[in-house]
Amino acid sequence: MDWGSDLWDQHDVIERHTQSGLDLLERYVKFVKERAEIEQNYAKQLRNLCKKYSRRGVKEDQDTKMTNQQAFQDVLNQLNDSAAQREHLSESMTLNICVELSRNLLELRQERKNHLCDVKKAQQNLESSFKQLETSKKRFEKEWREAEKANQQTERVQQDANATKADVDKAKQHAHIRVHLADECKNDYASQLQKHNKEQNNFYHSEIPSVYKKLQEMEERRIRLLADGYVHFSETEKNVLPNINKCLDAISSTGRNINEKQDTMALVEQYKSGAVPPAEVEFEDYSVGSITCKQKTVSKYHSFLHIRNKYIIPFRKYNLHLNFAMKTYLTVIYMSMTGRTYLMVYALNNGP
Amino acid sequence: MDWGSDLWDQHDVIERHTQSGLDLLERYVKFVKERAEIEQNYAKQLRNLCKKYSRRGVKEDQDTKMTNQQAFQDVLNQLNDSAAQREHLSESMTLNICVELSRNLLELRQERKNHLCDVKKAQQNLESSFKQLETSKKRFEKEWREAEKANQQTERVQQDANATKADVDKAKQHAHIRVHLADECKNDYASQLQKHNKEQNNFYHSEIPSVYKKLQEMEERRIRLLADGYVHFSETEKNVLPNINKCLDAISSTGRNINEKQDTMALVEQYKSGAVPPAEVEFEDYSVGSITCKQKTVSKYHSFLHIRNKYIIPFRKYNLHLNFAMKTYLTVIYMSMTGRTYLMVYALNNGP
């Protein structure tokens, strides 16, 4: 059972069906192309998102030592990698399905066209052979009537009392020629008929079945290509999923590795001044005449303020770490200048 | 080692650091929100693609029996299911991360505000206590000078030869009152100093460490929330991947189950007319007077054309299956009308 032997009389069906099959293949290629575009667009949006939220510039660098801050960047990096996988998916779909099937589609379209052209040519040959047969048959019919007429004329001349022997001979000769001519036409008709039947037999039992069988094989190849296209469509995505899964695993690990205690301790390590809270305020007993002592303290505080304004504040603007070092250094200087640390601490925390 | 004991003098650092931590949390919520939108958009595009390529209407139904045609619809259905998974992912991200963290963020912001407010209040209290101490110290200083002056005056009056006993007594009494007043101020100053030192001690060793420790705990909670947010971000996607993988498996199976032989055979089953190719054209021997026979054949063909135009062509437009049945039926009628099938087949395949 095949198209050649069972659909020999279903030319339109085969023509329409193979066309619709190729249209489906083309439709599928377009579908995959659009899917690849969606994937590309999705990847682009993910990349833009990562770019938007990535840390840039020096300003924000101060806190990057914290695991939870760094982790966000890691999440973004992994998402960016996952977007790259999506781009790869899009490119693979375009290359392995769209480009490949488009090429096959072109070849199949040409192949179908050639097969249908062969059918048309064979049909035209058969039609022209049939026309020749009809012409030959008509000529035989016409010639035979002429021959019959000539025979009847001969009979009439033979029965005519007034007819001469020459008339009879002439009629007989004419009839003989016509019968001979009719016989020749009959032979020609018989030969044309034989030729036509041979061609008709060839057409229905060889040419048509052969072409339709080729179209069936072509259709099977087309179906196989399409079926493989469906498999590639899913396998391409299945191939990138483990990589995306790896990115997701990395994000999970990043989240799980964040140590909140370590992060708050990092702040201590970064900013601990080492200073101790101010000592108790001392009693200034004016009743034993300590006025000069107080004036000395105040003037020491003023000279500390001078150092602080000159060195600490510009440094604070420049670099917090250096500032910290300088602050510690100046704290020591000042602590050596006066035992009273309260004013210093107050000034450091509430400075201009 | 904690913020309370080691960063007691780093108010600005703690204030800035906790602010930057909450800003990061907010930034992360926004990031996930945008990611969820991208996912929603991606799912929508996939759904639209499926809708666009899905078969609609009756016109195209004729070929849906073919596995490769039906398979395309299956591919679209599976892709649609996979889009539904993407939508689910988007919704889970919004619900489990954005909504949850936004709520926590609000609470943390309020908590931080309250803690910083407590620090400010304690600072203001200490400052006001220090001002009271200064006032009290100045009053003691002033009163003691007055007392010294009064004592000096008493001495001067006692050494003055012109002074009466009443003058001396008056001066002594005045000096006594001033010294008493100065003593009272000294006691008040001492008491204020004791109170202030107690408050200062409380400020640096209890209030500040306690609040900064609470801020550290809050910061640790914030970091834990953010870290869990990173884990949820990846786990949510990891949860939908197996379902997407199932959709892809289904697509692969669909592709692999396509049977190209079965599909081309289905066309044979659907359209096989059962007709045999036309028999050989017979020889019409006019030499034995078969003219009337030919005319009869032609008239039979004309009556077949009449039946064909009246029944077959309208049916072909209405339904191909019915048409097939009718065509087979009419083929049998015509075959019973004349042994010559060639003209019939020719007419069926090349009809108007």
XYZ file of C-alpha atoms in Angstrom:
704
model
C 0.000 0.000 0.000
C 1.532 3.312 -1.102
C 0.698 6.578 -2.810
C 1.863 5.213 -6.174
C -0.533 2.294 -6.296
C -3.419 3.557 -4.127
C -3.620 7.280 -4.800
C -2.939 7.112 -8.563
C -6.233 8.979 -9.163
C -5.766 11.527 -6.300
C -3.433 14.011 -7.932
C -5.132 17.056 -6.348
C -5.044 15.459 -2.902
C -1.327 14.676 -3.198
C -0.557 18.115 -4.599
C -2.496 19.852 -1.822
C -1.234 17.562 0.917
C 2.464 17.915 0.063
C 1.983 21.688 -0.221
C 0.335 21.818 3.181
C 3.178 19.693 4.625
C 5.814 22.105 3.356
C 3.728 25.025 4.598
C 3.704 23.421 8.042
C 7.493 23.079 7.919
C 7.793 26.759 6.970
C 5.333 27.697 9.703
C 7.418 25.739 12.201
C 10.623 27.505 11.109
C 8.900 30.871 11.618
C 7.629 29.728 15.001
C 11.122 28.712 16.160
C 12.534 31.987 14.811
C 10.039 33.964 16.894
C 10.717 31.776 19.924
C 14.454 32.462 19.519
C 13.699 36.195 19.359
C 11.652 35.996 22.557
C 14.536 34.155 24.200
C 17.031 36.782 22.988
C 14.823 39.555 24.279
C 14.388 37.789 27.625
C 18.164 37.379 27.958
C 18.666 41.044 27.066
C 16.207 42.152 29.732
C 17.950 39.974 32.326
C 21.335 41.409 31.323
C 20.024 44.978 31.562
C 18.585 44.213 34.977
C 21.957 42.902 36.178
C 23.740 45.941 34.757
C 21.284 48.315 36.403
C 21.768 46.794 39.849
C 25.523 46.187 39.652
C 27.688 48.360 41.874
C 29.645 50.972 39.987
C 32.121 53.667 40.988
C 34.240 54.201 44.089
C 31.584 55.769 46.290
C 29.896 52.497 47.176
C 33.071 50.428 47.485
C 33.471 51.097 51.184
C 30.913 48.467 52.188
C 31.819 45.725 49.727
C 33.740 43.818 52.392
C 30.411 42.762 53.907
C 29.349 39.300 52.706
C 25.708 40.354 52.244
C 26.716 43.283 50.030
C 29.166 41.228 47.994
C 26.569 38.458 47.759
C 24.140 40.706 45.878
C 26.820 41.255 43.268
C 27.320 37.466 43.126
C 23.568 36.980 42.606
C 23.700 39.501 39.747
C 26.746 37.798 38.224
C 25.032 34.406 38.328
C 21.848 35.825 36.816
C 23.982 37.364 34.100
C 25.551 33.946 33.436
C 22.093 32.441 33.279
C 21.118 35.144 30.736
C 24.155 34.103 28.692
C 22.748 30.560 28.686
C 19.457 31.942 27.358
C 21.335 33.745 24.606
C 23.119 30.514 23.794
C 19.724 28.763 23.643
C 18.419 31.409 21.258
C 21.453 31.122 18.988
C 21.334 27.301 18.978
C 17.642 27.342 18.038
C 18.300 29.738 15.179
C 21.329 27.853 13.909
C 20.325 24.212 14.444
C 16.648 24.483 13.636
C 15.818 27.600 11.609
C 18.854 27.715 9.318
C 18.945 23.921 8.895
C 15.221 23.499 8.192
C 15.098 26.543 5.903
C 17.775 24.987 3.730
C 15.911 21.662 3.667
C 12.654 23.458 2.943
C 14.112 25.096 -0.159
C 15.375 21.744 -1.441
C 12.057 19.999 -0.725
C 10.066 22.741 -2.466
C 12.255 22.345 -5.565
C 11.989 18.558 -5.409
C 8.173 18.692 -5.151
C 8.008 21.152 -8.041
C 10.108 18.809 -10.206
C 7.928 15.797 -9.388
C 4.685 17.636 -10.142
C 6.259 18.921 -13.361
C 7.049 15.309 -14.362
C 3.389 14.350 -13.790
C 2.198 17.264 -15.920
C 4.591 16.389 -18.726
C 3.492 12.732 -18.686
C -0.153 13.832 -18.680
C 0.437 16.136 -21.667
C 2.193 13.320 -23.534
C -0.725 11.004 -22.893
C -3.229 13.653 -23.969
C -1.324 14.346 -27.152
C -1.119 10.611 -27.848
C -4.897 10.382 -27.283
C -5.473 13.281 -29.678
C -3.318 11.581 -32.292
C -5.336 8.414 -31.769
C -8.617 10.301 -32.209
C -7.339 11.958 -35.405
C -6.192 8.650 -36.761
C -9.544 7.028 -35.814
C -11.523 9.821 -37.493
C -9.449 9.549 -40.618
C -10.062 5.780 -40.701
C -13.818 6.378 -40.231
C -13.886 8.990 -42.981
C -11.801 6.936 -45.398
C -13.876 3.832 -44.759
C -17.081 5.774 -45.611
C -15.438 6.998 -48.803
C -14.459 3.399 -49.597
C -18.034 2.232 -48.888
C -19.364 5.041 -51.084
C -16.920 4.026 -53.863
C -18.034 0.378 -53.550
C -21.713 1.429 -53.719
C -20.899 3.578 -56.751
C -19.199 0.587 -58.419
C -22.305 -1.509 -57.702
C -24.540 1.213 -59.114
C -22.331 1.516 -62.286
C -22.328 -2.283 -62.768
C -26.172 -2.353 -62.571
C -26.522 0.663 -64.939
C -27.423 -0.593 -68.445
C -25.981 2.525 -70.014
C -22.565 2.145 -68.356
C -19.598 1.243 -70.514
C -16.953 -1.288 -69.458
C -14.581 1.650 -69.174
C -16.967 3.261 -66.682
C -17.129 0.008 -64.694
C -13.350 -0.396 -64.719
C -12.866 3.208 -63.694
C -15.351 2.820 -60.780
C -13.739 -0.477 -59.735
C -10.271 1.095 -59.834
C -11.483 4.092 -57.835
C -13.135 1.769 -55.271
C -9.997 -0.331 -55.078
C -7.886 2.753 -54.377
C -10.330 3.976 -51.696
C -10.490 0.570 -50.007
C -6.701 0.367 -50.067
C -6.513 3.869 -48.546
C -9.101 2.932 -45.880
C -7.123 -0.211 -45.078
C -3.975 1.869 -44.652
C -5.852 4.241 -42.296
C -7.180 1.257 -40.372
C -3.659 -0.066 -39.972
C -2.445 3.363 -38.902
C -5.331 3.632 -36.387
C -4.520 0.155 -35.061
C -0.862 1.080 -34.702
C -1.723 4.407 -32.984
C -4.072 2.537 -30.679
C -1.355 0.053 -29.771
C 1.101 2.900 -29.164
C -1.444 4.854 -27.105
C -2.395 1.851 -24.991
C 1.256 1.190 -24.341
C 1.737 4.810 -23.269
C -1.439 4.807 -21.197
C -0.300 1.630 -19.504
C 3.094 3.176 -18.854
C 1.440 6.337 -17.513
C -0.881 4.604 -15.044
C 1.306 1.684 -14.041
C 4.786 3.151 -14.129
C 5.175 6.935 -14.438
C 2.412 8.074 -12.043
C 3.090 5.409 -9.368
C 6.813 6.159 -9.549
C 6.386 9.930 -9.128
C 3.745 9.592 -6.407
C 5.980 7.131 -4.564
C 8.829 9.649 -4.756
C 6.482 12.330 -3.419
C 5.525 9.979 -0.596
C 9.203 9.395 0.217
C 9.765 13.145 0.080
C 6.804 13.664 2.392
C 8.241 11.098 4.803
C 11.586 12.895 4.775
C 9.780 16.176 5.434
C 7.887 14.636 8.361
C 11.124 13.187 9.769
C 12.800 16.599 9.500
C 9.892 18.274 11.258
C 9.795 15.579 13.948
C 13.539 15.998 14.513
C 12.925 19.756 14.634
C 10.468 19.246 17.507
C 13.025 17.084 19.341
C 15.824 19.632 18.764
C 13.534 22.381 20.023
C 13.205 20.709 23.403
C 16.692 19.193 23.573
C 18.315 22.594 22.962
C 16.524 23.973 26.007
C 17.131 20.794 28.010
C 20.848 21.220 27.308
C 21.016 24.691 28.857
C 18.852 23.885 31.888
C 21.660 22.132 33.858
C 23.864 25.223 33.378
C 21.067 27.489 34.554
C 20.594 25.124 37.467
C 24.285 25.539 38.314
C 23.852 29.325 38.378
C 20.888 28.886 40.699
C 22.868 26.537 42.934
C 25.603 29.159 43.126
C 23.018 31.774 44.173
C 21.676 29.440 46.870
C 25.197 28.808 48.189
C 25.905 32.524 48.175
C 22.798 33.113 50.273
C 23.593 30.270 52.651
C 27.231 31.342 53.077
C 26.300 34.806 54.260
C 27.401 35.133 57.883
C 25.500 37.892 59.629
C 27.718 37.735 62.759
C 30.855 37.982 60.651
C 29.386 40.957 58.774
C 28.600 42.955 61.917
C 32.022 41.998 63.315
C 33.642 43.279 60.122
C 32.213 46.706 60.926
C 33.799 46.523 64.383
C 37.160 45.606 62.877
C 36.885 48.383 60.317
C 35.798 51.204 62.602
C 36.896 50.317 66.157
C 38.846 53.347 67.476
C 40.177 51.612 70.570
C 39.224 54.644 72.642
C 37.701 54.087 76.064
C 34.612 55.992 77.240
C 35.441 59.269 79.012
C 36.456 59.118 82.661
C 34.327 60.754 85.328
C 34.307 64.563 85.439
C 36.660 65.677 88.226
C 35.672 67.968 91.043
C 37.215 71.395 90.628
C 37.596 72.818 94.110
C 37.752 76.629 93.805
C 37.887 76.791 97.587
C 41.564 75.660 97.299
C 42.208 78.180 94.485
C 42.253 76.010 91.344
C 41.262 78.751 88.906
C 44.575 78.730 87.013
C 44.342 74.918 86.609
C 40.981 75.280 84.819
C 42.363 77.931 82.434
C 45.230 75.595 81.533
C 42.784 72.773 80.641
C 40.740 75.060 78.421
C 43.790 76.277 76.543
C 44.905 72.637 76.004
C 41.463 71.846 74.590
C 41.749 74.791 72.194
C 45.080 73.564 70.856
C 43.520 70.104 70.341
C 40.651 71.660 68.378
C 43.244 73.375 66.175
C 44.937 70.040 65.360
C 41.573 68.326 64.797
C 40.286 70.976 62.361
C 43.563 71.074 60.491
C 44.094 67.315 60.081
C 41.123 65.160 60.968
C 38.340 66.854 59.035
C 40.099 67.055 55.649
C 41.120 63.410 56.105
C 37.576 62.374 56.945
C 36.523 63.715 53.570
C 39.412 61.998 51.844
C 39.455 58.534 53.332
C 37.703 57.020 56.287
C 40.376 54.424 56.952
C 43.180 56.952 57.009
C 40.939 59.175 59.040
C 40.519 56.372 61.534
C 44.279 55.958 61.821
C 44.845 59.686 62.116
C 42.045 59.974 64.637
C 43.551 57.237 66.767
C 46.944 58.934 66.499
C 45.543 62.315 67.450
C 43.552 60.732 70.264
C 46.793 59.433 71.694
C 48.412 62.879 71.286
C 45.549 64.566 72.984
C 45.306 61.943 75.703
C 48.939 62.596 76.443
C 48.209 66.339 76.545
C 45.422 66.051 79.089
C 43.941 63.325 81.199
C 40.463 64.596 80.474
C 39.106 62.710 77.471
C 35.488 63.710 77.679
C 35.776 66.924 75.697
C 37.779 65.170 73.022
C 35.247 62.402 72.538
C 32.470 64.943 72.538
C 34.276 66.949 69.883
C 34.984 63.881 67.738
C 31.388 62.715 67.742
C 29.759 66.091 67.387
C 32.324 67.913 65.261
C 31.259 70.402 62.562
C 33.339 42.046 70.847
C 30.180 43.837 69.722
C 28.901 47.205 68.512
C 27.863 48.175 72.032
C 31.287 47.884 73.581
C 33.569 48.485 70.583
C 31.757 51.064 68.463
C 30.446 53.204 71.366
C 32.172 56.254 69.781
C 31.131 55.432 66.145
C 27.590 56.734 66.106
C 27.861 58.126 62.552
C 29.322 54.880 61.250
C 26.510 52.823 62.806
C 23.857 55.250 61.614
C 25.251 55.260 58.062
C 25.920 51.520 57.983
C 22.442 50.484 59.164
C 20.904 52.951 56.693
C 22.975 51.513 53.858
C 21.946 47.977 54.924
C 18.256 48.829 54.749
C 18.824 50.598 51.437
C 20.387 47.393 50.114
C 17.345 45.415 51.263
C 15.061 47.897 49.503
C 17.256 47.757 46.400
C 17.013 43.967 46.435
C 13.202 44.077 46.710
C 13.093 46.408 43.697
C 15.459 44.115 41.822
C 13.284 41.038 42.460
C 10.179 43.024 41.501
C 11.745 43.912 38.151
C 12.929 40.322 37.659
C 9.342 39.122 38.298
C 8.087 41.617 35.708
C 10.612 40.354 33.150
C 9.455 36.799 33.879
C 5.791 37.796 33.492
C 6.566 39.518 30.227
C 8.530 36.500 28.984
C 5.630 34.187 29.861
C 3.205 36.515 28.102
C 5.304 36.535 24.949
C 5.497 32.719 24.988
C 1.717 32.499 25.456
C 1.091 34.916 22.580
C 3.436 32.898 20.394
C 1.512 29.691 21.186
C -1.800 31.406 20.514
C -0.550 32.797 17.209
C 0.563 29.393 15.920
C -2.329 27.328 17.301
C -4.753 25.919 14.749
C -8.081 27.676 14.729
C -11.272 27.234 12.725
C -12.619 24.401 10.589
C -10.628 25.083 7.432
C -7.425 23.510 8.675
C -9.040 20.604 10.537
C -8.871 18.259 7.590
C -5.222 17.392 8.164
C -5.203 17.130 11.949
C -5.258 13.328 11.798
C -1.614 13.381 10.720
C 0.728 12.846 13.676
C 3.180 15.527 12.491
C 0.398 18.128 12.270
C -1.100 17.188 15.623
C 2.409 17.119 17.101
C 2.915 20.831 16.355
C -0.195 21.569 18.394
C 1.235 19.371 21.177
C 4.520 21.324 21.054
C 2.531 24.562 21.375
C 0.482 23.173 24.262
C 3.615 22.119 26.120
C 5.256 25.487 25.520
C 2.110 27.100 26.840
C 2.327 24.934 29.964
C 5.952 25.952 30.349
C 4.865 29.627 30.077
C 2.386 28.944 32.881
C 5.322 27.733 34.987
C 7.120 31.013 34.247
C 4.041 32.929 35.372
C 3.977 30.860 38.523
C 7.651 31.703 39.075
C 6.918 35.405 38.671
C 4.024 35.272 41.129
C 6.009 33.278 43.695
C 8.889 35.771 43.509
C 6.533 38.689 44.044
C 4.649 37.023 46.873
C 7.399 35.197 48.746
C 10.188 37.737 48.328
C 8.897 41.216 47.452
C 5.797 41.326 49.656
C 7.507 39.530 52.539
C 10.700 41.624 52.498
C 8.800 44.897 52.001
C 6.841 44.200 55.172
C 10.049 43.389 57.062
C 11.734 46.455 55.619
C 9.019 48.734 56.998
C 9.360 47.171 60.447
C 13.158 47.396 60.401
C 13.089 51.046 59.313
C 10.777 51.871 62.234
C 12.914 49.858 64.651
C 16.107 51.639 63.526
C 14.392 55.020 63.843
C 13.321 54.192 67.413
C 16.819 53.084 68.420
C 18.460 56.200 66.964
C 15.816 58.302 68.680
C 16.721 56.650 72.005
C 20.386 57.553 71.461
C 19.475 61.164 70.704
C 17.292 61.407 73.787
C 20.043 59.964 76.011
C 22.568 62.368 74.456
C 20.280 65.347 75.095
C 19.784 64.242 78.697
C 23.535 63.999 79.235
C 24.111 67.397 77.633
C 21.473 68.997 79.776
C 22.971 67.363 82.890
C 26.406 68.714 81.855
C 24.955 72.218 81.444
C 23.376 72.001 84.897
C 26.748 70.903 86.284
C 28.513 73.826 84.601
C 25.922 76.267 85.962
C 26.256 74.820 89.421
C 30.098 74.917 89.177
C 30.052 78.553 88.043
C 27.732 79.505 90.864
C 30.066 77.797 93.367
C 33.060 79.615 91.849
C 31.247 82.953 91.990
C 29.913 82.417 95.507
C 33.339 81.298 96.763
C 34.926 84.503 95.402
C 32.227 86.533 97.110
C 32.964 84.597 100.331
C 36.727 85.224 99.924
C 36.012 88.888 99.269
C 33.808 89.007 102.429
C 36.566 87.328 104.474
C 39.135 89.804 103.128
C 36.717 92.621 103.974
C 36.350 91.266 107.523
C 40.155 91.156 107.843
C 40.401 94.702 106.538
C 37.687 95.911 108.988
C 39.427 94.131 111.902
C 42.748 95.814 111.060
C 41.086 99.219 110.588
C 41.682 101.359 113.741
C 38.634 103.448 112.980
C 36.282 100.486 112.810
C 33.744 100.013 115.553
C 32.935 96.647 117.088
C 29.571 96.886 115.347
C 31.384 97.239 111.981
C 33.508 94.158 112.775
C 30.475 92.168 113.824
C 28.565 93.227 110.734
C 31.505 92.266 108.477
C 31.947 88.926 110.258
C 28.253 88.180 110.020
C 28.284 89.085 106.305
C 31.370 86.871 105.759
C 29.744 84.052 107.680
C 26.615 84.224 105.510
C 28.703 84.290 102.286
C 30.876 81.359 103.385
C 27.727 79.449 104.318
C 26.210 80.246 100.903
C 29.452 79.215 99.180
C 29.473 75.967 101.108
C 25.918 75.300 100.067
C 26.886 75.946 96.413
C 29.892 73.671 96.818
C 27.614 70.942 98.157
C 25.163 71.516 95.317
C 28.049 71.386 92.786
C 29.357 68.171 94.370
C 25.898 66.659 94.270
C 25.380 67.749 90.617
C 28.790 66.314 89.759
C 27.917 63.011 91.392
C 24.580 62.941 89.516
C 26.241 63.858 86.219
C 28.973 61.257 86.579
C 26.358 58.657 87.358
C 24.410 59.676 84.239
C 27.555 59.821 82.121
C 28.520 56.400 83.337
C 25.044 55.115 82.555
C 25.196 56.735 79.094
C 28.543 55.256 78.062
C 28.334 51.912 79.830
C 24.668 51.033 79.641
C 22.418 53.123 77.367
C 24.701 53.460 74.329
C 26.026 49.851 74.413
C 22.479 48.539 74.849
C 21.060 50.500 71.886
C 24.056 49.762 69.625
C 23.792 46.077 70.519
C 20.103 46.157 69.563
C 21.051 47.864 66.285
C 23.630 45.130 65.710
C 21.000 42.435 66.335
C 18.648 44.281 64.000
C 21.383 44.445 61.390
C 21.975 40.703 61.778
C 18.256 40.044 61.299
C 18.307 42.258 58.214
C 21.296 40.362 56.786
C 19.599 37.004 57.508
C 16.432 38.214 55.739
C 18.430 39.355 52.733
C 20.434 36.111 52.653
C 17.194 34.097 52.799
C 15.880 36.347 50.031
C 18.826 35.328 47.833
C 18.146 31.646 48.572
C 14.398 32.026 47.852
C 15.241 33.783 44.598
C 17.076 30.743 43.291
C 14.924 28.078 44.973
C 11.755 29.527 43.443
C 13.238 29.092 39.987
C 14.733 25.711 40.881
C 11.247 24.573 41.885
C 9.722 25.316 38.481
C 12.611 23.884 36.423
C 11.542 20.213 36.861
C 8.060 21.099 35.580
C 9.543 22.918 32.606
C 11.754 19.878 32.061
C 8.630 17.694 31.993
C 7.134 19.919 29.296
C 10.361 19.578 27.313
C 10.336 15.793 27.781
C 6.788 15.730 26.465
C 7.888 17.710 23.388
C 10.774 15.282 22.787
C 8.405 12.298 23.076
C 5.968 13.973 20.713
C 8.753 14.415 18.173
C 10.011 10.864 18.611
C 6.511 9.350 18.378
C 5.846 10.890 14.997
C 5.540 8.056 12.495
C 6.176 9.284 8.983
C 5.087 5.964 7.381
C 1.866 5.987 9.379
C 1.215 9.599 8.327
C 1.589 8.917 4.608
C -0.509 5.771 5.034
C -3.213 7.827 6.746
C -3.514 9.832 3.531
C -4.009 6.602 1.587
C -6.729 5.474 4.006
C -8.420 8.847 3.834
C -8.379 9.331 0.088
C -8.082 5.899 -1.563
C -10.940 5.691 -4.112
C -10.534 2.006 -4.779
C -10.764 2.716 -8.512
C -8.484 0.820 -10.861
C -6.558 2.565 -13.644
C -8.495 2.772 -16.924
C -8.502 -0.277 -19.166
C -6.954 -0.165 -22.619
C -8.762 1.847 -25.284
C -10.730 -0.577 -27.490
C -10.430 -0.753 -31.246
C -13.529 0.664 -32.941
C -13.816 -1.094 -36.249
C -15.864 1.138 -38.576
C -15.288 -1.395 -41.319
C -17.940 -3.583 -39.604
C -20.248 -0.547 -39.205
C -19.832 0.446 -35.526
C -20.761 4.110 -35.923
C -23.934 3.836 -33.856
C -21.940 2.122 -31.030
C -19.590 5.118 -30.774
C -22.451 7.572 -30.585
C -23.954 5.547 -27.738
C -20.637 5.708 -25.784
C -20.434 9.471 -26.194
C -23.982 9.989 -24.963
C -23.266 7.785 -21.918
C -20.263 9.991 -21.116
C -22.410 13.097 -21.361
C -24.934 11.705 -18.892
C -22.047 10.912 -16.465
C -20.810 14.507 -16.739
C -24.310 15.661 -15.824
C -24.351 13.506 -12.644
C -20.812 14.607 -11.768
C -21.550 18.324 -12.091
C -24.787 18.013 -10.157
C -23.516 15.912 -7.220
C -19.749 15.624 -7.003
C -18.655 19.253 -7.310
C -21.018 20.727 -4.676
C -20.021 17.882 -2.323
C -16.325 18.515 -2.914
C -16.854 22.036 -1.605
C -18.881 20.754 1.354
C -16.901 17.780 2.597
C -14.042 15.831 1.142
C -14.902 12.628 2.973
C -18.492 12.610 1.753
C -17.174 13.602 -1.644
C -14.890 10.587 -1.575
C -17.809 8.282 -0.756
C -20.007 9.888 -3.395
C -17.215 9.774 -5.927
C -16.652 6.087 -5.272
C -20.382 5.504 -5.622
C -20.592 7.450 -8.861
C -17.485 5.694 -10.140
C -19.285 2.405 -9.694
C -22.404 3.788 -11.448
C -20.350 5.025 -14.352
C -18.275 1.884 -14.533
C -21.516 -0.034 -14.819
C -22.663 2.370 -17.554
C -19.605 1.896 -19.718
C -16.590 -0.300 -19.708
C -14.448 2.624 -20.763
C -13.110 4.259 -17.610
C -10.481 6.480 -19.141
C -12.774 9.406 -19.793
C -14.169 9.186 -16.271
C -10.776 9.293 -14.601
C -9.717 12.084 -16.885
C -12.829 14.045 -15.947
C -12.380 13.439 -12.197
C -8.787 14.607 -12.174
C -9.181 17.536 -14.511
C -12.708 18.676 -13.658
C -13.648 22.372 -13.564
